[in-house]
Coordinates of C-alpha atoms in Angstrom, one line a residue:
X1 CA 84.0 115.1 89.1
X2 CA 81.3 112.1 88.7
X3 CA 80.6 110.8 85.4
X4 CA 77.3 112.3 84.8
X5 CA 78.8 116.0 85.3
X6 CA 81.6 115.3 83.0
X7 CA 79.0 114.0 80.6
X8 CA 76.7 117.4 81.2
X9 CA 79.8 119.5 80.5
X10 CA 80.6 117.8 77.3
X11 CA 77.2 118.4 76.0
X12 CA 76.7 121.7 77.0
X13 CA 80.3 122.6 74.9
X14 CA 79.8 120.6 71.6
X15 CA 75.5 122.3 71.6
X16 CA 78.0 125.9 71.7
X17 CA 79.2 127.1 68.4
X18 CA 81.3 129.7 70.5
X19 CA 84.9 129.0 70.1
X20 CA 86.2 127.0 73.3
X21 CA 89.3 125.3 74.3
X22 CA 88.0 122.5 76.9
X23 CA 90.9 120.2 78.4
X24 CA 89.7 116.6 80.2
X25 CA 92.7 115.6 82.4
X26 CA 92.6 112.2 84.1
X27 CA 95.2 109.2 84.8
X28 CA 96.2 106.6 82.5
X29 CA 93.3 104.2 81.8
X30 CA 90.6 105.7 82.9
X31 CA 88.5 105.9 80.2
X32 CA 88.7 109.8 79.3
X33 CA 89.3 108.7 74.9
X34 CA 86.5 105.7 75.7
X35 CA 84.0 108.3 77.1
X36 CA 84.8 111.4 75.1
X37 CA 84.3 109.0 71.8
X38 CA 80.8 107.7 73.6
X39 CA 79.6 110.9 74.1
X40 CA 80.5 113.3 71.4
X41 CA 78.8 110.0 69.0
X42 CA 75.6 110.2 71.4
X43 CA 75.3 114.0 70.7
X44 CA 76.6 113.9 67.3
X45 CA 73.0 115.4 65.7
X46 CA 73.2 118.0 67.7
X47 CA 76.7 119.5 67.6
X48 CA 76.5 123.4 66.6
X49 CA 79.9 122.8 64.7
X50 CA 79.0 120.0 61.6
X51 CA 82.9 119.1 61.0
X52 CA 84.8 116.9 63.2
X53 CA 88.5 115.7 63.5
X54 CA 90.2 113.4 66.1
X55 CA 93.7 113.7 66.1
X56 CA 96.2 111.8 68.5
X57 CA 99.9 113.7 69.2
X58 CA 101.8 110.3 69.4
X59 CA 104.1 109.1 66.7
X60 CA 103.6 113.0 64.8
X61 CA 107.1 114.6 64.9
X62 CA 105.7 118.4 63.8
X63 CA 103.2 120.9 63.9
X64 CA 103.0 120.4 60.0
X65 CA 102.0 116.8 60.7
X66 CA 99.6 117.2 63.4
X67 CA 97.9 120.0 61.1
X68 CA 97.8 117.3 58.1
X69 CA 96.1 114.3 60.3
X70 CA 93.4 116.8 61.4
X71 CA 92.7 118.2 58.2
X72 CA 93.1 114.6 56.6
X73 CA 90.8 112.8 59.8
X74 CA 88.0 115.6 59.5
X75 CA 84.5 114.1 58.8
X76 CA 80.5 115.0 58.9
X77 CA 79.4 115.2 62.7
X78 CA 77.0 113.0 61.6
X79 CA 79.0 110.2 60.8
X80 CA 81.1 109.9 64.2
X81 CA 81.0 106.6 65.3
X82 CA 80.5 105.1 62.0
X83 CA 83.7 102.7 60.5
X84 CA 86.2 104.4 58.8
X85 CA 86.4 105.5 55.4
X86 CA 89.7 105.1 53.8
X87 CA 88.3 105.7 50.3
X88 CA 86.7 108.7 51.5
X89 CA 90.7 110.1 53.0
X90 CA 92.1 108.8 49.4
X91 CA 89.2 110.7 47.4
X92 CA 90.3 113.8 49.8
X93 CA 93.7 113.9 48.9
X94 CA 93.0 113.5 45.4
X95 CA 90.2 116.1 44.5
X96 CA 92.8 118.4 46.8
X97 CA 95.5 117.2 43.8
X98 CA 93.1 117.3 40.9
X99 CA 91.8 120.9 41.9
X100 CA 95.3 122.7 42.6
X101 CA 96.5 125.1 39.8
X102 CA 100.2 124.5 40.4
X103 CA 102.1 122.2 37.9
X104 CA 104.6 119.7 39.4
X105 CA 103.4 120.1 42.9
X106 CA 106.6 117.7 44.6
X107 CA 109.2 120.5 42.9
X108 CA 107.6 123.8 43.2
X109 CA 105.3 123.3 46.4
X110 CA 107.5 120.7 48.1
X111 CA 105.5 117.9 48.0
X112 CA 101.8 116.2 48.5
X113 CA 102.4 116.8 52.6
X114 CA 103.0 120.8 52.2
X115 CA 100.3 120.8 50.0
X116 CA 97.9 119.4 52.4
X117 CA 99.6 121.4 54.7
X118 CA 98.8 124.9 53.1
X119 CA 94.8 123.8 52.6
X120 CA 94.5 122.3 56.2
X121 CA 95.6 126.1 57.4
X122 CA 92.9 127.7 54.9
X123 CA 89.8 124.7 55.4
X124 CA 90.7 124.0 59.0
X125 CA 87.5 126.5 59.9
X126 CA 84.3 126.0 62.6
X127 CA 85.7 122.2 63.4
X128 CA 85.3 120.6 66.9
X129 CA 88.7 118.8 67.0
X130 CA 89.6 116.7 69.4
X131 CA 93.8 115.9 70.7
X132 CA 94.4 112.8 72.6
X133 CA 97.8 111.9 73.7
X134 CA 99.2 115.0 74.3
X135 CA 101.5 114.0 77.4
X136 CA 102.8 111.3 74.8
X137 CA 103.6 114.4 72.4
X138 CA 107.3 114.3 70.0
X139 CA 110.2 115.3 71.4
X140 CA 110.5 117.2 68.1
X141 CA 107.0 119.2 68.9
X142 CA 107.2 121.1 72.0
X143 CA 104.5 121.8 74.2
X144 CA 104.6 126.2 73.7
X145 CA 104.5 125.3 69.3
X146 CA 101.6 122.8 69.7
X147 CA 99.4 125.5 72.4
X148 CA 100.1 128.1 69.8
X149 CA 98.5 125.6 67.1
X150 CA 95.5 125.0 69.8
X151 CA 95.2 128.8 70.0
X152 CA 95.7 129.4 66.3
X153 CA 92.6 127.2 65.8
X154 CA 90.2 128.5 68.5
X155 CA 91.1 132.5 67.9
X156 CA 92.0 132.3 64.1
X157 CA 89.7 129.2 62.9
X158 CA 86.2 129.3 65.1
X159 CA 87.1 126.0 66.4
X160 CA 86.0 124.0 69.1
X161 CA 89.0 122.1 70.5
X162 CA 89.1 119.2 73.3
X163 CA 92.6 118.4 75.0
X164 CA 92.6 114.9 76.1
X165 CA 95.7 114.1 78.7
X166 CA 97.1 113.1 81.7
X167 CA 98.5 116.5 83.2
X168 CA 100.6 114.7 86.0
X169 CA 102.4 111.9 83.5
X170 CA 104.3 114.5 80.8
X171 CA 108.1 115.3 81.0
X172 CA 109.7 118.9 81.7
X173 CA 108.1 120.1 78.6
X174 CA 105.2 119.6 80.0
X175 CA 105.6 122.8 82.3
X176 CA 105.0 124.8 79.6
X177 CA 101.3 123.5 79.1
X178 CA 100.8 124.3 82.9
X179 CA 102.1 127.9 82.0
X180 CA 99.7 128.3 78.6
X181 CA 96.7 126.7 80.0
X182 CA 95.5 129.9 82.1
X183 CA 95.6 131.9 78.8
X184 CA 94.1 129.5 76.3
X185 CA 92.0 126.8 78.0
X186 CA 88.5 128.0 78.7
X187 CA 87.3 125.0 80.8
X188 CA 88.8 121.8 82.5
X189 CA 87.2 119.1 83.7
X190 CA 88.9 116.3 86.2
X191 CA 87.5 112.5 84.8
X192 CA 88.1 110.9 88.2
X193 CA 85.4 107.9 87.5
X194 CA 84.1 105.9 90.8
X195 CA 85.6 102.2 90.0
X196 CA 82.0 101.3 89.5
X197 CA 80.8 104.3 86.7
X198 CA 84.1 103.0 85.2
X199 CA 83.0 99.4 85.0
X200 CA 79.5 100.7 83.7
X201 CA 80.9 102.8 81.1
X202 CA 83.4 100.1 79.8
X203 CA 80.8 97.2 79.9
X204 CA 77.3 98.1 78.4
X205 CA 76.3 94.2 77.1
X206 CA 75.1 92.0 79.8
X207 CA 77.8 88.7 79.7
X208 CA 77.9 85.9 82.1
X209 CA 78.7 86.7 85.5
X210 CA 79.1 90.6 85.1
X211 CA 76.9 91.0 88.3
X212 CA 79.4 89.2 90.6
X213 CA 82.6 90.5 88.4
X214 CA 81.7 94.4 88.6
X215 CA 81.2 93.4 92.7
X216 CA 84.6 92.3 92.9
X217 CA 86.5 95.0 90.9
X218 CA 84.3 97.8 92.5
X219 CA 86.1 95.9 96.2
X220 CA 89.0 96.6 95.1
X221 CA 88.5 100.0 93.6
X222 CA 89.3 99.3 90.2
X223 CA 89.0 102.1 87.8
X224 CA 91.4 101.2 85.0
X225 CA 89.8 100.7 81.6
X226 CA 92.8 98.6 80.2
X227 CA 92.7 96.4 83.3
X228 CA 89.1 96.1 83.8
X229 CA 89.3 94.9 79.9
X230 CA 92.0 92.5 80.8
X231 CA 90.2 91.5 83.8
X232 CA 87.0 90.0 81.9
X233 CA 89.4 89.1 78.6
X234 CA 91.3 86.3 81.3
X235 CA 87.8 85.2 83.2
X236 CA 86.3 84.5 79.7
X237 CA 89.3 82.2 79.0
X238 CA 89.8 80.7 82.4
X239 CA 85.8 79.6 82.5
X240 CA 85.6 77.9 78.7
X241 CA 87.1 74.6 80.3
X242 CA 84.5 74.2 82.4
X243 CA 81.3 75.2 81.7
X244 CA 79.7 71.8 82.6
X245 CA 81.3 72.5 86.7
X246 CA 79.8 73.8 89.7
X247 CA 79.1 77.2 90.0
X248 CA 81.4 77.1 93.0
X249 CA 84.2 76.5 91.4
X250 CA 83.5 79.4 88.9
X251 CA 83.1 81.6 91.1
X252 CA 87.0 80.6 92.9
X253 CA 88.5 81.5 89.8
X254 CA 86.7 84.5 89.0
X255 CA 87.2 85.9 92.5
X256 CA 90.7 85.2 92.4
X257 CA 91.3 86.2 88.9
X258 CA 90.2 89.6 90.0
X259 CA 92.9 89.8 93.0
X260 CA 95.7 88.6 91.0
X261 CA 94.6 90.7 87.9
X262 CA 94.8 93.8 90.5
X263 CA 97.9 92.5 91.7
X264 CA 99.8 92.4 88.6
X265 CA 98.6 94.8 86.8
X266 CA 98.0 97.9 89.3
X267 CA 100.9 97.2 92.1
X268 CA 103.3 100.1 90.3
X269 CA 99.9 102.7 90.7
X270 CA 100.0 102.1 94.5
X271 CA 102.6 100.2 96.2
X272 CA 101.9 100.9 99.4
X273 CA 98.1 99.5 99.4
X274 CA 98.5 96.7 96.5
X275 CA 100.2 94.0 97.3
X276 CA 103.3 93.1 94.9
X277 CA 102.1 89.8 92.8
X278 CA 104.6 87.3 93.9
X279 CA 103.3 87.8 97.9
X280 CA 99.8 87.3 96.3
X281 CA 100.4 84.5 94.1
X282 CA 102.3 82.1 96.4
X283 CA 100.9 79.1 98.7
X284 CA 100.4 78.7 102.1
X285 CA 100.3 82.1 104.8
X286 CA 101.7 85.3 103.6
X287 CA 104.4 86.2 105.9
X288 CA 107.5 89.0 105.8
X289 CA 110.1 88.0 104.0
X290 CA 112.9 90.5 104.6
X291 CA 114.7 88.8 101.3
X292 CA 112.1 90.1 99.2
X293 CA 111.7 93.5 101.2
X294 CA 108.5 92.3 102.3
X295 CA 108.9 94.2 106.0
X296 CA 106.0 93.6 108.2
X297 CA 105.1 97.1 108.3
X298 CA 104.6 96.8 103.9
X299 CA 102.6 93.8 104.2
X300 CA 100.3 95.2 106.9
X301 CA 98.3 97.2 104.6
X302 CA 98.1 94.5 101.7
X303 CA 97.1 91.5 104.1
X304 CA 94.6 94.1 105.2
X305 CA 93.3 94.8 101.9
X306 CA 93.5 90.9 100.5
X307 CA 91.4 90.1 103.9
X308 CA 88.8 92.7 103.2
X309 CA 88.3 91.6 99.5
X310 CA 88.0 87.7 101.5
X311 CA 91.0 86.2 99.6
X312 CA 92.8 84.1 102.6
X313 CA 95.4 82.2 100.5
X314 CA 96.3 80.5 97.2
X315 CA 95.8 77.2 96.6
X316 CA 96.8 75.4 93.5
X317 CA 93.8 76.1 91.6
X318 CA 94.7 80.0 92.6
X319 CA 98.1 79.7 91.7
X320 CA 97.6 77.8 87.8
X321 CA 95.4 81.1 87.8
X322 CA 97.8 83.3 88.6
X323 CA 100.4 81.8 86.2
X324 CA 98.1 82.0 83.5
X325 CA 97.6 85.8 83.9
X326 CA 101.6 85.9 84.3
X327 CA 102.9 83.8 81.6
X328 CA 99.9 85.0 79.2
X329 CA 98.5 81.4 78.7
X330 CA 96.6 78.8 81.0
X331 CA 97.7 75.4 81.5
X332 CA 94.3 73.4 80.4
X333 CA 95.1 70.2 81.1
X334 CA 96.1 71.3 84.9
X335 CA 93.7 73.8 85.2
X336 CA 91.0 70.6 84.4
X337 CA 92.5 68.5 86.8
X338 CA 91.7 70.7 89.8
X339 CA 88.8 71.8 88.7
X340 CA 87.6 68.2 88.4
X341 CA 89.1 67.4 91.4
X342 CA 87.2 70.1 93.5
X343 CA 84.3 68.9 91.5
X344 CA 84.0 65.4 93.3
X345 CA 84.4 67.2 96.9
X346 CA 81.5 68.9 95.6
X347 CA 79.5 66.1 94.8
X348 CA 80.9 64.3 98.3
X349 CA 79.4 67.3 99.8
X350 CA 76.0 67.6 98.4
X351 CA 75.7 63.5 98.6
X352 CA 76.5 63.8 102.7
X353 CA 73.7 65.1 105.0
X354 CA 75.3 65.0 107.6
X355 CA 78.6 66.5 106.6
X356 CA 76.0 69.4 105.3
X357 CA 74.4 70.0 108.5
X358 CA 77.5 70.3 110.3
X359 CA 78.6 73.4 107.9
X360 CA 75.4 74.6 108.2
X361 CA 75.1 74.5 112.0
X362 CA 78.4 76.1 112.4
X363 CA 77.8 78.9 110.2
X364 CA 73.9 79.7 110.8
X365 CA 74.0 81.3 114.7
X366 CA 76.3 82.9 116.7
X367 CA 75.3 80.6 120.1
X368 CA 77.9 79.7 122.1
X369 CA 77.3 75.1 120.7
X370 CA 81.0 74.4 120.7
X371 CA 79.9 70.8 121.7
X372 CA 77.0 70.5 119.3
X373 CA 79.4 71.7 116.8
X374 CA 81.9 69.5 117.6
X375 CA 79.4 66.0 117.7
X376 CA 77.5 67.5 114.2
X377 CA 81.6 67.6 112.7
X378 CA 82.4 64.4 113.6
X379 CA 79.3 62.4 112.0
X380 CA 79.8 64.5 109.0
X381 CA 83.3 63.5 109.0
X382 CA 82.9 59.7 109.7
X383 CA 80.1 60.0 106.5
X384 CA 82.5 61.4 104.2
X385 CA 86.3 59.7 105.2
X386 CA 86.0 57.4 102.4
X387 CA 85.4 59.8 99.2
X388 CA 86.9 62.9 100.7
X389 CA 89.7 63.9 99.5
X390 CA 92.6 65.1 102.4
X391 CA 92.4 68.8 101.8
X392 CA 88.5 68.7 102.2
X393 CA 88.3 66.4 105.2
X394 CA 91.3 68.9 106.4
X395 CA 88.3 71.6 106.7
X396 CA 86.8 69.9 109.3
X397 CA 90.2 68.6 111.7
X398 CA 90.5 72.6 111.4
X399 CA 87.1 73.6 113.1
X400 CA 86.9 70.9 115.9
X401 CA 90.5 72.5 116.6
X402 CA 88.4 76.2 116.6
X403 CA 86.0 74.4 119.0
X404 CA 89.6 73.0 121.3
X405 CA 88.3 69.6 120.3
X406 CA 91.8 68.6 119.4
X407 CA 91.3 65.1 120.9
X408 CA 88.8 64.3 118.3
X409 CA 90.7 65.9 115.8
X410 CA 93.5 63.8 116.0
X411 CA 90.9 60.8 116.3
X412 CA 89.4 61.8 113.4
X413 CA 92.6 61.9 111.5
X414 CA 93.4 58.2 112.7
X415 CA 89.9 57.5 111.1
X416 CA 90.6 58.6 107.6
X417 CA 93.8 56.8 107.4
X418 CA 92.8 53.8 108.4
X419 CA 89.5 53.7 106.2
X420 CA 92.0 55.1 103.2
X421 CA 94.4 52.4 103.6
X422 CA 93.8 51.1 100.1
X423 CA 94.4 54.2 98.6
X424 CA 97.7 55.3 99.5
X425 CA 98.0 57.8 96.6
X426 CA 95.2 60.4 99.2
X427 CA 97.9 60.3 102.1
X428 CA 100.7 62.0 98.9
X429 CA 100.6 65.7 100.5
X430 CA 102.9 66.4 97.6
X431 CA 100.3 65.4 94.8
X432 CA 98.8 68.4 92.6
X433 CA 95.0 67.3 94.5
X434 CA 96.0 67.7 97.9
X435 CA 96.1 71.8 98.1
X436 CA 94.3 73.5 101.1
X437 CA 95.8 70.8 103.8
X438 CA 96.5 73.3 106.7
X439 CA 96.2 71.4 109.8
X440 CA 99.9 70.6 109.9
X441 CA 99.3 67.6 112.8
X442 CA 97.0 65.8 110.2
X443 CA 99.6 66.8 107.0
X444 CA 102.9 64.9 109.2
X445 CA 100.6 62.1 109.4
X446 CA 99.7 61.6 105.8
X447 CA 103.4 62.1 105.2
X448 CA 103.9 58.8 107.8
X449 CA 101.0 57.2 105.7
X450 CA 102.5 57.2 102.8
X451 CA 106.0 56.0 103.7
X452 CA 104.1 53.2 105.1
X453 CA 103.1 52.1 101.8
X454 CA 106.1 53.8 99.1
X455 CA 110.0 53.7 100.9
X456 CA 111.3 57.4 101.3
X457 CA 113.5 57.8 98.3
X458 CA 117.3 58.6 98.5
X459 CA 119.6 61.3 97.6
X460 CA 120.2 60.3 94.3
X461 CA 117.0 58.6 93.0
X462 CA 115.7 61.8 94.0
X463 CA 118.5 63.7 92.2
X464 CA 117.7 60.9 88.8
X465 CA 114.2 61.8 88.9
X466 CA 114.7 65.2 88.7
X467 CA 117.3 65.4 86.4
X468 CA 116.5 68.5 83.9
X469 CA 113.0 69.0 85.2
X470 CA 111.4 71.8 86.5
X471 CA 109.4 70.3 89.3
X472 CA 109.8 69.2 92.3
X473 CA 107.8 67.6 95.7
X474 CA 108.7 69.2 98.9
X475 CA 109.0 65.7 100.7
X476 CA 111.7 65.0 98.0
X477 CA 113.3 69.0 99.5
X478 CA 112.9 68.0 102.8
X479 CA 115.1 64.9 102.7
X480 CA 117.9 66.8 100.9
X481 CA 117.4 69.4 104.1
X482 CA 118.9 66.7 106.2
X483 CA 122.2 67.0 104.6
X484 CA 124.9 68.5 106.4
X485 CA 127.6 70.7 104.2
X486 CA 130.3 68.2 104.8
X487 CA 128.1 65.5 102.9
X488 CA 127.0 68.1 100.4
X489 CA 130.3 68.4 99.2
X490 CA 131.4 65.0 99.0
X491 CA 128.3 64.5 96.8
X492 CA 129.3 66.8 94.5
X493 CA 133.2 65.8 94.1
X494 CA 131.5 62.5 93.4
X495 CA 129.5 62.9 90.5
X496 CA 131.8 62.9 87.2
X497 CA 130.9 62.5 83.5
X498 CA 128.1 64.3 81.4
X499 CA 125.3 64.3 84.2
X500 CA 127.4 65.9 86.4
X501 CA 126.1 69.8 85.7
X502 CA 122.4 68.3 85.8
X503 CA 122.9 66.5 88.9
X504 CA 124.1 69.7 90.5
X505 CA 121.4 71.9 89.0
X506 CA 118.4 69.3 90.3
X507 CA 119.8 70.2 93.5
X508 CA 120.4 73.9 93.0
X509 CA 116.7 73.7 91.6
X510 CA 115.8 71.6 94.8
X511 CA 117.8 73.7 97.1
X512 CA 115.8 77.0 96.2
X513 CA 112.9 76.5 98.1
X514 CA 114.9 75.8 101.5
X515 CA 116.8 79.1 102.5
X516 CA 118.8 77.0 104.4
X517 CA 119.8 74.2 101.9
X518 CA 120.3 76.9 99.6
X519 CA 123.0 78.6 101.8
X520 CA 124.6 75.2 102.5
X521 CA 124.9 74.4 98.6
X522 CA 126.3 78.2 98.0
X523 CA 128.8 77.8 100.6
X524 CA 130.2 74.1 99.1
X525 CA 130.4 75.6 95.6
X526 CA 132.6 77.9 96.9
X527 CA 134.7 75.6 98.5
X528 CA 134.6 73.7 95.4
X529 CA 135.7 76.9 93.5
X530 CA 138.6 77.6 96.5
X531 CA 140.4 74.4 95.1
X532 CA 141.9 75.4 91.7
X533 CA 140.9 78.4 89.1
X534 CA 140.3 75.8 87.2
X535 CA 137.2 74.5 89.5
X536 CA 136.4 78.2 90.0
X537 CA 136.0 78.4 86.0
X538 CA 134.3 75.2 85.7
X539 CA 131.8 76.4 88.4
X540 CA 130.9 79.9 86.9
X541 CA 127.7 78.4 84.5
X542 CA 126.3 77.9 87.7
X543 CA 126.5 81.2 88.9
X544 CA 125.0 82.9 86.0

């Protein structure tokens, strides 16, 4: 049911003084308690009933205590929406105390709670009250007790009652509601907001971006409130850093904010459509992984949907983005450092003409100018070799291989080595700035450019350098790849004294990212194990 019929509905039952049991059943988070508070405060002059409690069933054990919070939360219908009162609840409770006739209340009656029990049942009278939470009810308060109470106040009390809930998320007890309902519910209503009335409803203030944001949640068909919330609550943090940055680069992390927000927060709503977080959030291609039980007939669907929304892979700007929404906190300083980074290829792109009208040619027709294409790329390219950095020059070897140029490719790549030669740092694939390379001719020969100019490390200073960190290159992974098991195990049996557990984890940590490697170093702790209980014993913090 759209938004504007629920809201018709809801007015139509609070301008009725008849007594009425509506119920508004919808999933989790989306935005029944946030729209039911909106409207009932928009009509709240007109309401044919003038008293007005709210009353949610989690964390109340009884029907006594439910009774007591709605006598204890009822107010004017003219002041819904307005802050809370507590003095008015404490003034309540003690006019009720002030006015009884009974001496020692707490031995006679039992105490202030059955005392405000007794008057709830006799004042309780023409009141809209509303229960949220009911699926989240007591274990102590079943479902057949608390539709008796809904009944009581409806046939007994004149009241006007709202059930809140999420009919398809309560236990076994929850049959029994299913089995009252036809009997003492008057009306339901199914809140099934569109993802963008739930965006709309949520977000009334204009903020920066909200234009672009709701476009990007409404692709995605995102309709949960809490997510939605969470959504613009990580945007707003991610885009303090860098307000002074191209609006470009803005627009990266809020696009893939939103995909990674959707990933890890809605995945367990719809597995089969979104995409588990970790295949979102990881560089390079998404591929099957039969490890992770990422079959290629499960990933069909979620490559399909990631392609749709236009997200084609995480880079590392993506990926400090999706460890902020994971961890709960952004790395700044990182964060910064690509930013900044994709800044100057920016500015390298809006100071080169010709690198300019290459993009544009390529993108503004659909003729059949491979060659003009091809001759526009390579000017542009030649213009921006010496402030590019790798990754961004990487966009062009890609298209003059899209045109089957790949002689000039490769020509091209030549080119930015040699007028880079004084900065070998550009040819480090493994450096945080060189994200997005994907040409992997042009990657092997950065590699080749930068052993040129720094020796490939060994074993071991690899092993020092890494000794209790959590980081790693993958040139550094690559050359412990090369090791067969035989010299895997005499490396270990080698090391002795107190950095012997920290050389071995350095390589386990090493060894993670090569399935291979990883299998190799399994197989030689065992065999390490195999030689006493005593290695086996020695061995087991490295199993853990």
């Amino acid at each position: 049911m759209s938004i504007d019929l629920v809201k018709l509905q809801i007015q139509k039952f609070l301008l009725s003084e008849t007594p009425e049991v509506l119920a508004i059943k919808g999933g989790w988070g989306v935005g029944k308690t946030h729209s039911w508070e909106k409207y009932i405060e928009e009509y709240r002059d007109d309401c044919a009933l003038k008293t007005y409690s709210y009353v949610s069933l989690f964390g109340l054990n009884s029907i006594s205590e439910i009774k007591q919070v709605a006598f204890l939360n009822t107010i004017d219908t003219r002041k819904i929406g307005d802050s809370p009162n507590l003095k008015g609840y404490s003034r309540k409770i003690a006019d009720l105390v002030k006015d009884t006739k009974i001496p020692y209340v707490s031995r006679y009656v039992g105490g202030i709670g059955n005392l405000i029990d007794s008057v709830a049942q006799l004042s309780m009278s023409n009141t809209i009250i509303c229960f949220d939470d009911i699926e989240r009810h007591s274990q102590k308060v079943t479902i057949k007790d608390f539709m008796g109470l809904v009944s009581f106040f409806k046939e007994q009390k004149n009241c006007k009652v709202i059930l809140l809930l999420n009919e398809e998320a309560g236990d076994e007890s929850f049959d029994d509601y299913r089995k009252y309902k036809e009997k003492i519910v008057d009306r339901q209503l199914d809140f099934k907001p569109t993802p963008s009335e739930s965006f709309d409803i949520i977000f009334n203030d204009d903020f920066d971006y909200k234009g672009y944001i709701r476009d990007c949640c409404i692709g995605l068909n995102i309709s949960n409130k809490r997510v939605l919330r969470k959504i613009v609550e990580h945007i707003s943090e991610f885009l303090k850093p860098i307000e002074d940055l191209d609006e470009s680069i803005k627009m990266q992390i809020i696009h893939s904010a939103i995909v990674l927000c959707w990933s890890y927060y809605c995945h367990g709503a719809d597995q089969v459509n979104i995409p588990e977080f970790s295949f979102v959030n990881q560089g390079g291609s998404r591929k099957a992984n039969d490890d992770l039980g990422w079959t290629d007939d499960k990933i069909k669907p979620w490559n399909a949907k990631l392609e749709q929304y236009g997200y084609a892979r995480s880079d590392d700007l993506d990926l400090v983005v999706g460890s902020a929404i994971e961890q709960g906190y952004i790395d700044v300083d990182l964060m910064l450092q690509l930013c900044r980074q994709k800044q100057k290829e920016v500015d390298v792109a809006n100071a080169s003409v010709k690198w300019n009208d290459a993009w544009n040619l390529y993108h503004g027709s659909f003729d059949s100018n491979e060659g003009d294409i091809a001759k526009a790329f390579e000017e542009g390219m030649r213009d921006v070799a010496q402030y590019s950095s790798a990754s961004q020059y990487s966009q062009g070897v890609k298209i003059l291989r899209k045109v089957d140029r790949n002689d000039l490719a490769d020509q091209l790549i030549e080119f930015f080595i040699e007028v880079r030669q004084e900065e070998p740092e550009v040819f480090n694939v493994d450096n945080v700035f060189s994200f997005g390379i994907e040409d992997e001719a042009f990657e092997v020969r950065l590699k080749e450019a930068y052993l040129a100019h720094k020796p490939e490390p060994t074993v071991m200073e690899i092993l020092k350098l890494r000794l209790g960190a959590n980081s790693y290159n993958t040139s550094e992974v690559e050359i412990l790849a090369r090791l067969e098991e035989d010299q895997i195990f005499d490396l270990f049996m080698s090391f002795k004294g107190e950095e012997l557990t920290g050389y071995i984890r350095a390589f386990m940590l090493l060894a993670g990212s090569n399935k291979d490697l990883s299998q190799r170093t399994g197989r030689v702790l065992e065999r390490i194990a195999e030689i006493s209980p005593l290695n086996r014993s020695r061995l087991a913090k490295f199993r853990r």
